[in-house]
Coordinates of C-alpha atoms in Angstrom, one line a residue:
M276 CA 9.6 -0.6 -3.5
C277 CA 12.6 -2.4 -2.2
G278 CA 13.3 -3.1 1.5
I279 CA 16.4 -2.3 3.4
V280 CA 17.7 -3.3 6.9
A281 CA 20.9 -2.2 8.6
A282 CA 22.4 -2.8 12.0
T283 CA 25.4 -2.1 14.1
A284 CA 25.4 -3.6 17.6
H285 CA 27.3 -5.4 20.4
H286 CA 25.9 -8.7 19.3
D287 CA 25.6 -10.8 16.1
I288 CA 23.2 -9.1 13.7
V289 CA 23.0 -11.5 10.8
G290 CA 19.9 -13.3 12.0
L291 CA 18.2 -9.9 12.6
L292 CA 19.1 -8.8 9.0
L293 CA 17.6 -11.9 7.5
E294 CA 14.5 -11.8 9.7
G295 CA 14.1 -8.1 8.9
L296 CA 14.2 -8.9 5.2
R297 CA 11.5 -11.6 5.7
R298 CA 9.3 -8.9 7.2
L299 CA 10.0 -6.6 4.3
E300 CA 9.6 -9.1 1.5
Y301 CA 6.2 -7.6 0.7
R302 CA 8.2 -4.6 -0.7
G303 CA 10.0 -6.8 -3.3
Y304 CA 11.3 -10.3 -3.7
D305 CA 13.1 -10.6 -7.0
S306 CA 16.5 -11.0 -5.3
A307 CA 18.1 -10.3 -1.9
G308 CA 21.5 -9.8 -0.4
I309 CA 23.5 -8.8 2.7
A310 CA 26.9 -7.2 3.2
V311 CA 28.6 -7.6 6.6
L312 CA 32.0 -6.7 8.2
T313 CA 33.6 -9.8 9.6
P314 CA 35.8 -7.6 9.9
S315 CA 36.6 -7.9 6.2
L316 CA 33.7 -7.1 3.9
L317 CA 31.6 -10.2 3.0
R318 CA 28.8 -9.9 0.5
I319 CA 26.2 -12.7 -0.1
R320 CA 23.5 -12.4 -2.8
S321 CA 20.8 -14.7 -4.3
V322 CA 18.0 -14.5 -6.8
G323 CA 14.5 -15.1 -5.4
R324 CA 13.3 -15.2 -1.8
I325 CA 15.0 -14.7 1.5
D326 CA 15.1 -18.4 2.3
A327 CA 17.6 -18.9 -0.5
L328 CA 19.8 -16.1 0.9
A329 CA 19.6 -17.5 4.4
K330 CA 20.9 -20.9 3.3
N331 CA 24.0 -19.1 1.8
A332 CA 24.5 -17.2 5.0
V333 CA 24.6 -20.2 7.4
G334 CA 27.5 -19.9 9.8
V335 CA 28.1 -16.2 9.1
S336 CA 28.3 -13.8 12.0
A337 CA 29.0 -10.1 12.3
T338 CA 28.1 -7.0 14.4
T339 CA 27.7 -4.5 11.5
G340 CA 25.8 -5.1 8.3
I341 CA 23.3 -4.0 5.7
A342 CA 20.6 -6.0 3.8
H343 CA 18.2 -5.6 0.9
T344 CA 15.3 -7.3 -0.8
R345 CA 14.7 -6.1 -4.3
W346 CA 11.8 -5.2 -6.6
A347 CA 13.6 -4.8 -10.0
T348 CA 13.5 -1.5 -11.7
H349 CA 16.9 -1.0 -13.5
G350 CA 18.1 -4.3 -14.7
R351 CA 16.6 -7.8 -14.7
P352 CA 16.4 -9.9 -11.5
C353 CA 19.8 -11.6 -11.3
E354 CA 22.7 -11.9 -8.8
E355 CA 24.7 -9.2 -10.6
N356 CA 21.9 -6.7 -10.1
A357 CA 21.1 -7.7 -6.6
H358 CA 22.0 -5.4 -3.7
P359 CA 24.3 -4.6 -1.9
H360 CA 26.5 -3.0 -4.5
V361 CA 30.1 -2.8 -3.7
Y362 CA 33.0 -0.7 -5.0
Q363 CA 36.4 -0.3 -3.4
G364 CA 35.2 -1.5 0.0
V365 CA 32.1 0.6 0.0
A366 CA 28.8 -1.3 0.1
V367 CA 25.4 0.3 -0.5
V368 CA 21.7 -0.8 -0.3
H369 CA 19.1 1.5 -1.9
N370 CA 15.3 1.8 -2.1
G371 CA 14.1 4.2 -4.8
I372 CA 15.2 5.5 -8.2
I373 CA 18.2 7.7 -9.1
E374 CA 16.8 9.7 -12.0
N375 CA 20.2 11.1 -13.1
F376 CA 22.1 7.9 -12.8
E377 CA 22.9 7.7 -16.6
S378 CA 24.7 11.1 -16.5
L379 CA 26.5 10.1 -13.3
R380 CA 27.5 6.7 -14.7
A381 CA 28.8 8.3 -17.9
E382 CA 30.9 10.8 -15.8
L383 CA 32.3 8.0 -13.7
A384 CA 33.0 5.8 -16.8
A385 CA 34.9 8.6 -18.4
A386 CA 37.1 8.7 -15.3
G387 CA 37.9 5.0 -15.6
H388 CA 35.2 3.4 -13.4
V389 CA 34.0 0.0 -14.5
F390 CA 30.5 -1.1 -13.6
A391 CA 29.4 -4.7 -12.7
S392 CA 25.6 -4.3 -12.9
E393 CA 22.8 -2.6 -14.9
T394 CA 21.4 -0.8 -11.8
D395 CA 21.1 2.8 -11.0
T396 CA 22.3 2.0 -7.4
E397 CA 25.8 1.1 -8.3
V398 CA 26.7 4.7 -9.1
I399 CA 26.1 5.5 -5.4
A400 CA 28.9 3.1 -4.3
H401 CA 31.3 4.5 -6.9
L402 CA 30.5 8.1 -5.9
V403 CA 30.9 7.4 -2.2
A404 CA 34.2 5.6 -2.8
R405 CA 35.5 8.5 -4.9
E406 CA 34.5 11.1 -2.4
H407 CA 36.0 9.1 0.4
A408 CA 39.3 9.0 -1.4
V409 CA 39.2 12.8 -1.3
C410 CA 37.9 13.6 2.2
G411 CA 38.8 10.5 4.1
D412 CA 35.5 10.3 6.1
L413 CA 32.6 8.0 5.3
F414 CA 29.9 10.4 6.7
E415 CA 31.2 13.3 4.7
A416 CA 31.6 11.1 1.6
V417 CA 28.0 10.0 1.7
R418 CA 26.9 13.6 2.4
R419 CA 28.8 14.9 -0.7
T420 CA 27.3 12.0 -2.7
V421 CA 23.6 12.5 -1.8
V422 CA 23.5 16.1 -2.8
R423 CA 24.4 15.0 -6.4
L424 CA 21.5 12.5 -6.6
A425 CA 18.2 13.3 -8.3
G426 CA 15.1 11.2 -7.6
A427 CA 13.9 9.3 -4.6
F428 CA 16.1 7.2 -2.4
A429 CA 16.8 5.7 1.0
I430 CA 20.3 4.3 1.4
A431 CA 22.4 2.6 3.9
V432 CA 26.2 2.5 3.5
L433 CA 29.1 0.8 5.2
R434 CA 32.8 0.6 4.4
E435 CA 35.4 -2.1 4.9
G436 CA 37.7 -1.2 7.8
E437 CA 35.0 0.8 9.6
E438 CA 33.3 -1.9 11.7
G439 CA 30.6 -0.4 14.0
R440 CA 29.7 2.4 11.7
L441 CA 26.7 2.9 9.3
I442 CA 25.5 5.9 7.3
V443 CA 21.8 6.2 6.4
A444 CA 20.2 8.9 4.2
R445 CA 16.7 9.7 3.1
Q446 CA 15.2 11.6 0.2
G447 CA 11.7 10.7 -0.9
S448 CA 11.8 7.0 0.1
P449 CA 11.0 5.8 3.7
V450 CA 13.6 4.9 6.2
L451 CA 13.7 5.0 10.0
L452 CA 16.1 4.4 12.8
G453 CA 15.7 1.8 15.6
I454 CA 17.1 2.8 19.0
G455 CA 18.1 -0.4 20.9
A456 CA 19.7 -1.0 24.3
D457 CA 22.8 -2.6 22.8
G458 CA 22.7 -1.3 19.2
H459 CA 21.3 0.9 16.5
Y460 CA 19.3 -0.1 13.5
A461 CA 17.7 1.2 10.3
A462 CA 14.9 -0.2 8.1
S463 CA 12.3 0.7 5.5
D464 CA 9.5 -0.3 7.9
A465 CA 9.2 -0.5 11.7
A466 CA 8.0 -4.1 11.4
A467 CA 11.5 -5.2 10.4
L468 CA 12.9 -4.1 13.8
L469 CA 10.2 -5.1 16.3
S470 CA 12.2 -8.0 17.5
V471 CA 14.9 -5.7 18.9
T472 CA 13.2 -2.4 19.6
R473 CA 9.9 -0.4 19.4
R474 CA 11.8 3.0 19.8
M475 CA 12.0 4.6 16.4
V476 CA 13.3 7.8 14.9
Y477 CA 11.6 8.8 11.6
L478 CA 14.0 10.5 9.3
E479 CA 12.8 13.5 7.2
N480 CA 13.6 14.1 3.6
G481 CA 17.1 15.5 3.4
D482 CA 18.3 13.8 6.6
I483 CA 21.6 11.9 6.8
A484 CA 22.4 9.8 10.0
E485 CA 25.5 8.1 11.4
L486 CA 24.9 5.0 13.6
S487 CA 27.3 3.2 15.9
P488 CA 26.4 0.6 18.6
N489 CA 26.3 3.2 21.3
A490 CA 25.1 6.4 19.6
F491 CA 23.6 8.1 16.6
R492 CA 23.6 11.6 15.1
I493 CA 21.5 13.2 12.4
A494 CA 22.3 16.1 10.1
R495 CA 20.8 17.7 7.0
F496 CA 22.3 17.2 3.6
D497 CA 24.1 20.5 4.0
G498 CA 25.8 19.2 7.2
T499 CA 23.7 21.2 9.7
A500 CA 23.0 19.1 12.8
V501 CA 19.4 18.3 13.6
E502 CA 17.4 16.4 16.2
R503 CA 14.5 14.1 15.5
P504 CA 12.1 12.8 18.3
I505 CA 12.1 9.2 19.4
A506 CA 8.7 7.7 19.0
L507 CA 7.3 4.4 20.4
S508 CA 5.9 2.3 17.7
Q509 CA 2.4 1.1 18.3
L510 CA 3.0 -2.1 16.4
S511 CA 3.7 -5.4 18.3
A512 CA 5.7 -8.4 17.1
D513 CA 2.5 -10.4 17.2
A514 CA 0.8 -8.1 14.7
V515 CA 3.2 -9.2 11.9
E516 CA 3.0 -12.9 12.7
L517 CA 0.8 -15.3 10.7
G518 CA -0.6 -17.1 13.8
R519 CA -3.2 -19.7 12.8
F520 CA -3.5 -18.5 9.2
R521 CA -2.0 -20.0 6.1
H522 CA -1.2 -16.6 4.4
Y523 CA -1.1 -13.0 5.4
M524 CA -3.9 -12.2 3.0
Q525 CA -6.2 -14.7 4.7
K526 CA -5.2 -13.3 8.1
E527 CA -5.9 -9.7 6.9
I528 CA -9.3 -10.6 5.4
F529 CA -10.3 -12.1 8.8
E530 CA -8.9 -9.2 10.7
Q531 CA -11.4 -6.8 9.1
P532 CA -14.0 -6.8 11.8
D533 CA -11.3 -5.7 14.3
A534 CA -9.7 -3.3 11.9
L535 CA -13.1 -1.6 11.3
A536 CA -13.9 -1.5 15.0
N537 CA -10.5 0.1 15.7
T538 CA -10.9 2.6 13.0
L539 CA -14.4 3.5 14.3
E540 CA -13.3 3.8 17.9
L541 CA -13.4 7.6 17.9
V542 CA -17.1 7.5 17.0
A543 CA -18.0 4.5 19.1
T544 CA -20.1 6.4 21.6
T545 CA -20.6 9.8 20.1
S546 CA -24.0 10.9 18.7
H547 CA -22.4 13.3 16.2
V548 CA -19.4 13.3 13.8
H549 CA -16.9 16.0 14.8
P550 CA -14.6 17.7 12.3
N551 CA -11.7 17.3 14.6
L552 CA -11.6 13.7 13.6
F553 CA -9.5 15.0 10.8
G554 CA -7.4 17.5 12.7
D555 CA -7.6 20.7 14.8
A556 CA -8.0 22.9 11.7
A557 CA -10.7 20.7 10.2
R558 CA -13.7 22.8 10.9
E559 CA -12.2 25.9 9.3
I560 CA -10.9 24.0 6.3
L561 CA -13.9 21.7 5.6
S562 CA -16.5 24.4 6.1
D563 CA -15.2 26.3 3.0
V564 CA -14.8 23.7 0.2
D565 CA -16.7 23.7 -3.0
G566 CA -15.7 20.3 -4.3
V567 CA -13.6 17.3 -3.7
L568 CA -10.6 15.9 -5.7
I569 CA -9.5 12.4 -4.7
L570 CA -6.0 11.3 -5.6
A571 CA -5.1 7.6 -5.3
C572 CA -3.7 4.5 -7.1
G573 CA -4.9 0.9 -7.4
T574 CA -7.2 -0.3 -4.7
S575 CA -7.1 3.1 -3.0
A576 CA -8.5 4.6 -6.2
H577 CA -11.4 2.1 -6.0
A578 CA -12.1 3.4 -2.5
G579 CA -12.1 6.9 -3.9
M580 CA -14.5 6.0 -6.7
T581 CA -16.9 4.5 -4.2
A582 CA -16.7 7.6 -2.0
R583 CA -17.7 9.7 -4.9
Y584 CA -21.2 8.3 -4.8
W585 CA -21.4 9.1 -1.1
L586 CA -19.9 12.6 -1.3
E587 CA -22.2 13.7 -4.1
E588 CA -25.4 12.1 -2.7
L589 CA -25.0 13.0 1.0
A590 CA -22.7 16.1 1.0
G591 CA -23.8 17.6 -2.3
L592 CA -20.2 18.2 -3.4
P593 CA -19.0 17.6 -7.0
T594 CA -16.3 15.0 -6.7
T595 CA -13.5 13.9 -9.1
V596 CA -11.4 10.8 -8.7
E597 CA -8.0 11.0 -10.4
I598 CA -5.5 8.2 -10.9
A599 CA -2.5 9.8 -9.2
S600 CA 0.0 8.6 -11.8
E601 CA -2.0 10.4 -14.5
Y602 CA -3.2 13.5 -12.7
R603 CA 0.2 15.4 -12.6
Y604 CA 0.9 14.8 -16.3
R605 CA -2.2 16.4 -17.7
V606 CA -3.4 20.0 -17.8
S607 CA -6.2 20.3 -15.2
V608 CA -8.2 23.3 -14.0
P609 CA -7.3 24.1 -10.4
R610 CA -10.0 25.0 -7.9
P611 CA -8.5 26.7 -4.8
R612 CA -11.5 25.9 -2.6
Q613 CA -11.5 22.2 -3.6
L614 CA -10.7 19.7 -0.9
V615 CA -7.9 17.4 -2.1
V616 CA -8.1 13.9 -0.6
A617 CA -5.0 11.7 -0.9
I618 CA -5.4 8.0 -0.1
S619 CA -2.6 5.6 0.5
Q620 CA -2.2 2.6 2.8
S621 CA 1.5 3.2 3.3
G622 CA 1.6 6.9 2.9
E623 CA 4.7 6.5 0.8
T624 CA 3.2 5.8 -2.6
A625 CA 5.4 7.8 -4.9
D626 CA 2.6 8.6 -7.5
T627 CA 0.2 9.8 -4.9
L628 CA 2.8 11.9 -3.2
A629 CA 3.8 13.5 -6.5
A630 CA 0.1 14.1 -7.4
L631 CA -0.5 15.8 -4.0
R632 CA 2.5 18.0 -4.5
H633 CA 1.3 18.9 -8.0
A634 CA -2.2 19.8 -6.6
Q635 CA -0.6 22.0 -3.9
A636 CA 1.6 23.7 -6.4
L637 CA -1.6 24.7 -8.3
G638 CA -2.8 26.5 -5.2
Q639 CA -5.0 23.7 -3.8
D640 CA -3.9 23.7 -0.2
R641 CA -7.0 22.2 1.5
T642 CA -5.6 18.7 1.8
V643 CA -6.5 15.6 3.8
A644 CA -4.6 12.3 4.0
I645 CA -6.3 9.0 4.5
C646 CA -3.6 6.7 5.5
N647 CA -2.7 3.7 7.7
V648 CA 0.8 4.9 8.8
P649 CA 0.9 7.8 11.2
E650 CA 4.6 8.8 10.5
S651 CA 4.3 8.6 6.7
A652 CA 5.2 11.3 4.2
L653 CA 1.6 11.6 3.1
V654 CA 0.3 12.4 6.6
R655 CA 3.1 15.0 7.1
A656 CA 2.4 16.6 3.8
C657 CA -1.4 17.2 4.3
A658 CA -3.1 19.9 6.4
L659 CA -5.6 17.3 7.7
R660 CA -5.4 13.5 8.2
F661 CA -7.4 10.5 9.2
L662 CA -5.6 7.3 10.3
T663 CA -7.3 4.1 9.4
R664 CA -5.9 1.9 12.2
A665 CA -6.0 -1.2 10.1
G666 CA -2.7 -2.4 11.6
P667 CA 0.1 -3.7 9.4
E668 CA -0.9 -5.1 6.1
I669 CA 1.7 -7.5 4.7
G670 CA -0.1 -9.2 1.9
V671 CA 0.5 -7.5 -1.4
A672 CA -3.2 -7.6 -2.3
S673 CA -4.8 -5.0 -0.1
T674 CA -7.9 -6.1 1.9
K675 CA -8.3 -4.5 5.3
A676 CA -6.7 -1.3 4.2
F677 CA -9.4 -1.0 1.6
T678 CA -12.4 -1.5 3.9
T679 CA -11.0 0.9 6.5
Q680 CA -10.3 3.5 3.8
L681 CA -14.0 3.2 2.9
V682 CA -15.0 3.8 6.5
A683 CA -12.7 6.9 6.7
L684 CA -14.2 8.3 3.5
F685 CA -17.8 7.7 4.8
L686 CA -16.9 9.6 8.0
L687 CA -15.5 12.4 5.9
T688 CA -18.7 12.4 3.9
L689 CA -20.8 12.7 7.0
T690 CA -18.6 15.5 8.3
L691 CA -18.9 17.5 5.2
A692 CA -22.6 16.8 4.9
R693 CA -23.1 18.0 8.5
L694 CA -21.0 21.2 8.0
R695 CA -23.0 22.0 4.8
G696 CA -26.4 21.6 6.6
R697 CA -27.4 18.5 4.6
L698 CA -27.5 16.0 7.4
D699 CA -30.1 16.2 10.2
D700 CA -29.7 14.6 13.6
E701 CA -31.9 11.6 12.8
A702 CA -30.1 10.8 9.6
E703 CA -26.7 11.3 11.3
A704 CA -27.6 8.9 14.1
R705 CA -28.8 6.3 11.6
H706 CA -25.6 6.4 9.6
L707 CA -23.5 6.2 12.7
A708 CA -25.5 3.2 13.9
H709 CA -24.9 1.5 10.6
L710 CA -21.1 2.2 10.9
R711 CA -21.0 0.7 14.4
H712 CA -22.8 -2.4 13.2
L713 CA -20.2 -2.9 10.4
P714 CA -17.8 -5.1 12.4
A715 CA -20.5 -7.6 13.3
A716 CA -21.9 -7.5 9.8
V717 CA -18.5 -8.3 8.2
E718 CA -18.1 -11.1 10.7
K719 CA -21.3 -12.7 9.3
V720 CA -20.1 -12.3 5.7
L721 CA -16.8 -14.1 6.6
A722 CA -18.9 -17.1 7.6
L723 CA -19.8 -17.5 3.9
E724 CA -16.2 -18.8 3.2
P725 CA -17.2 -22.5 2.7
A726 CA -19.7 -21.7 -0.1
I727 CA -17.1 -19.4 -1.7
Q728 CA -14.5 -22.2 -1.5
Q729 CA -16.8 -24.4 -3.6
W730 CA -17.0 -21.7 -6.3
A731 CA -13.2 -21.4 -6.4
Q732 CA -12.9 -24.9 -7.8
D733 CA -14.9 -23.8 -10.9
F734 CA -12.9 -20.6 -11.3
A735 CA -9.5 -22.1 -11.1
A736 CA -9.8 -23.7 -14.6
K737 CA -10.8 -20.4 -16.2
E738 CA -8.6 -17.9 -18.0
H739 CA -10.9 -14.9 -18.0
A740 CA -13.6 -13.5 -15.8
L741 CA -16.0 -10.5 -15.9
F742 CA -17.2 -8.6 -12.8
L743 CA -20.3 -6.5 -12.9
G744 CA -21.8 -3.9 -10.6
R745 CA -24.1 -0.9 -10.7
G746 CA -23.9 2.5 -9.0
R747 CA -21.7 2.5 -5.9
H748 CA -21.0 -1.2 -6.5
Y749 CA -19.3 -0.7 -9.8
P750 CA -16.0 0.2 -8.1
I751 CA -16.5 -2.9 -6.0
A752 CA -16.6 -4.9 -9.2
L753 CA -13.4 -3.2 -10.3
E754 CA -11.8 -4.2 -6.9
G755 CA -13.0 -7.8 -7.2
A756 CA -11.5 -8.1 -10.7
L757 CA -8.2 -6.5 -9.4
K758 CA -8.0 -9.0 -6.5
L759 CA -8.5 -12.0 -8.8
K760 CA -5.9 -11.0 -11.4
E761 CA -3.4 -9.8 -8.7
I762 CA -3.1 -13.2 -7.0
S763 CA -4.5 -15.9 -9.3
Y764 CA -3.2 -14.4 -12.6
I765 CA -6.7 -14.9 -14.2
H766 CA -7.5 -12.1 -16.6
A767 CA -10.4 -10.2 -15.1
E768 CA -12.2 -7.0 -15.9
G769 CA -14.7 -5.0 -13.9
Y770 CA -17.6 -3.2 -15.7
P771 CA -20.7 -1.2 -14.9
A772 CA -23.4 -3.7 -15.6
G773 CA -25.2 -1.2 -17.9
E774 CA -22.2 -1.2 -20.2
L775 CA -22.4 -4.9 -20.9
K776 CA -24.3 -4.5 -24.1
H777 CA -21.9 -1.8 -25.3
G778 CA -19.1 -4.2 -25.9
P779 CA -18.1 -6.7 -23.2
L780 CA -21.1 -9.0 -24.0
A781 CA -19.2 -10.1 -27.0
L782 CA -16.8 -12.0 -24.7
V783 CA -19.4 -13.9 -22.8
D784 CA -19.6 -17.7 -23.3
R785 CA -19.5 -20.7 -21.0
E786 CA -15.8 -20.4 -20.5
M787 CA -16.0 -16.8 -19.2
P788 CA -17.7 -16.7 -15.7
V789 CA -19.5 -13.5 -14.9
I790 CA -19.5 -12.4 -11.2
A791 CA -22.3 -9.9 -10.3
V792 CA -22.5 -7.8 -7.2
A793 CA -26.3 -7.6 -6.6
P794 CA -27.4 -5.8 -3.4
N795 CA -31.1 -5.3 -2.9
D796 CA -31.1 -1.6 -3.8
R797 CA -32.9 0.6 -6.3
L798 CA -30.7 -0.6 -9.1
L799 CA -31.4 -4.3 -8.6
E800 CA -34.1 -4.6 -11.2
K801 CA -31.8 -3.0 -13.8
L802 CA -29.0 -5.4 -12.8
K803 CA -31.3 -8.4 -13.1
S804 CA -32.0 -7.4 -16.7
N805 CA -28.2 -7.3 -17.4
L806 CA -27.8 -10.7 -15.9
Q807 CA -30.5 -12.1 -18.2
E808 CA -28.4 -10.8 -21.1
V809 CA -25.6 -13.0 -19.9
R810 CA -27.7 -16.1 -19.5
A811 CA -29.2 -15.6 -22.9
R812 CA -25.7 -15.9 -24.4
G813 CA -24.9 -19.1 -22.4
G814 CA -22.8 -17.3 -19.8
E815 CA -22.3 -18.8 -16.3
L816 CA -23.4 -16.4 -13.5
Y817 CA -22.0 -16.2 -10.0
V818 CA -24.1 -13.7 -8.0
F819 CA -23.4 -12.1 -4.6
A820 CA -26.9 -11.1 -3.5
D821 CA -28.4 -9.8 -0.3
A822 CA -30.6 -12.2 1.7
D823 CA -33.8 -10.5 0.6
S824 CA -32.8 -10.0 -3.1
A825 CA -35.4 -11.5 -5.5
V826 CA -32.7 -13.2 -7.5
A827 CA -33.4 -16.9 -7.9
E828 CA -30.8 -19.7 -8.3
S829 CA -31.3 -21.8 -11.4
E830 CA -29.2 -23.6 -14.0
G831 CA -26.2 -21.4 -14.8
I832 CA -27.0 -19.0 -12.0
H833 CA -25.2 -19.6 -8.7
I834 CA -25.9 -17.5 -5.7
V835 CA -24.2 -16.7 -2.4
R836 CA -26.5 -14.6 -0.2
L837 CA -25.1 -12.1 2.2
P838 CA -26.8 -12.2 5.6
E839 CA -28.1 -8.6 5.4
H840 CA -28.3 -5.5 3.3
G841 CA -25.8 -2.8 4.3
G842 CA -27.6 0.2 2.8
M843 CA -25.2 2.9 1.8
L844 CA -22.4 0.9 3.4
S845 CA -23.2 -2.2 1.3
P846 CA -19.9 -1.8 -0.7
I847 CA -17.9 -2.6 2.4
L848 CA -19.9 -5.9 2.9
H849 CA -19.9 -6.9 -0.7
V850 CA -16.2 -6.6 -1.3
V851 CA -15.4 -9.2 1.5
P852 CA -16.7 -12.2 -0.4
L853 CA -14.8 -11.0 -3.5
Q854 CA -11.6 -11.0 -1.5
L855 CA -12.3 -14.5 -0.3
L856 CA -13.1 -15.7 -3.8
A857 CA -9.8 -14.3 -5.1
Y858 CA -7.9 -15.9 -2.2
H859 CA -9.4 -19.4 -2.6
V860 CA -9.0 -19.4 -6.4
A861 CA -5.3 -18.6 -5.9
L862 CA -5.1 -21.4 -3.4
V863 CA -6.5 -23.9 -5.9
K864 CA -4.2 -22.6 -8.6
G865 CA -1.2 -22.8 -6.3
T866 CA 0.1 -19.3 -6.9
D867 CA 2.0 -17.3 -4.3
V868 CA -0.8 -15.5 -2.6
D869 CA 1.1 -13.0 -0.5
K870 CA 3.9 -12.3 -3.0
P871 CA 2.3 -12.4 -6.5
R872 CA 4.7 -12.2 -9.4
N873 CA 6.0 -8.8 -10.6
L874 CA 4.3 -6.9 -7.8
A875 CA 5.3 -5.3 -4.5
K876 CA 3.2 -3.8 -1.7
S877 CA 4.6 -0.3 -1.2
V878 CA 5.0 1.4 -4.5
T879 CA 7.7 3.9 -3.7
V880 CA 8.8 4.5 -7.3
E881 CA 6.9 6.1 -10.2

């Protein structure tokens, strides 16, 4: 979950390293550091955000360096545990977890090595230094080191006395190379390098690369030379700038109409859904499935839970949604003809990747990735894929990635329903028309922001909140609760409204606001009964209703009405005001919206 940047060039790279870290701060922000060759090795570290590091680096210039922003795993956030880690002139930055670090550390300690941190990363610096003393070459020393490491890692290494030389290696955690006109670079994410290049080389697991200002070479961990293609990143520098917005989360909430339109571009004019939306082999694979298994974490799991209602109702396929971090650790019953759908914004989520590999090991090879990053490990690991085209999502709390995942899952549902003969031309045309209308419908929902801002003033003083939904809106209640607790630190829970009387009602009083998702669907009357249960106990209700919902505002019942009913796509419309509510409550409370405490965006460790 950490972020790394590295550079060797014919110009000063310190500013680039710091700016790259700022663009990677979503990956972790407990501490940060840089190591540069001046030509002697200079290391600067600080606890907290990149701005603190930048102040300590004023006046420093160099042409070769590595940098890191940390999400703490092994060892508390402090300067001693901050990267880069250094031993005998070798400096290392690392994203991931070294699972066998304890045995390696014990081996090194027995040989007289003394450690200065609590981290797993420090053993890498010690191993590289020891191997270099034997072989005399940095590339070979790193190669000999990485074959001894177990776990997931992306590393960048430099050595004092070797200005203009960097070594980068990948196993399980993402890292890419940037190919510039006057230098070569590496980073966890292309966004960190957009100011210098859009030409990227995506390393594969088991790759090790050597970079100099004028050249680069790639080999496998066994030393075999290999070539990787240069790809032109579709991101632009503007895409990762705040522009007129106060926070990335706010920007990304308001980018949802465009993100949805971009994701729907392939069906913008067609009258039918085509299986090849998911890949050339999609018709053959999707025509022969007898169920669906969805693997995901966090917000992506809520997308999967919503899709379960669509898949079972429209496609007639039994669907199971598994939390990826749990699935691989329980005994399950494999179904070879089951379609395995893996969902991840980054495509590098460690738990989801591990769950996918477990499903494949059980013989379930009909796989599809729903992802926002085309070059990601998840996309490469699946037989089929759908790219959501949400654009870069920097805010830790996911917004536009969620709504575009829902669109992708609905398109998958329509495709499966069509292939199974459960979707006639008229129904297909109606569903596609509703999909095409989504960007405009979301635009109207965003106009409700002023009313939601007023509610935020009431919520900011609360310590707990309860979110209710029924049917396909129950996962939306879960997502609303997750957003509120992620960025405002208010304890919130999502429940199916029908479960209220089976326990949660005991919590309801005037100090615990209850937020209800109340679309005008066949479950509305049932939901209204649940809301009366809240009012009868003195609870304060905040209801997101459709324009034509027969829910009346009264004392203790506050209503924001969405402009229209979205039908089966209503979950996509109803989650937007919940995102806005969480955002504005966090603003009132003064929390760090884009970088909430203890969290990071791309969860690349288990």
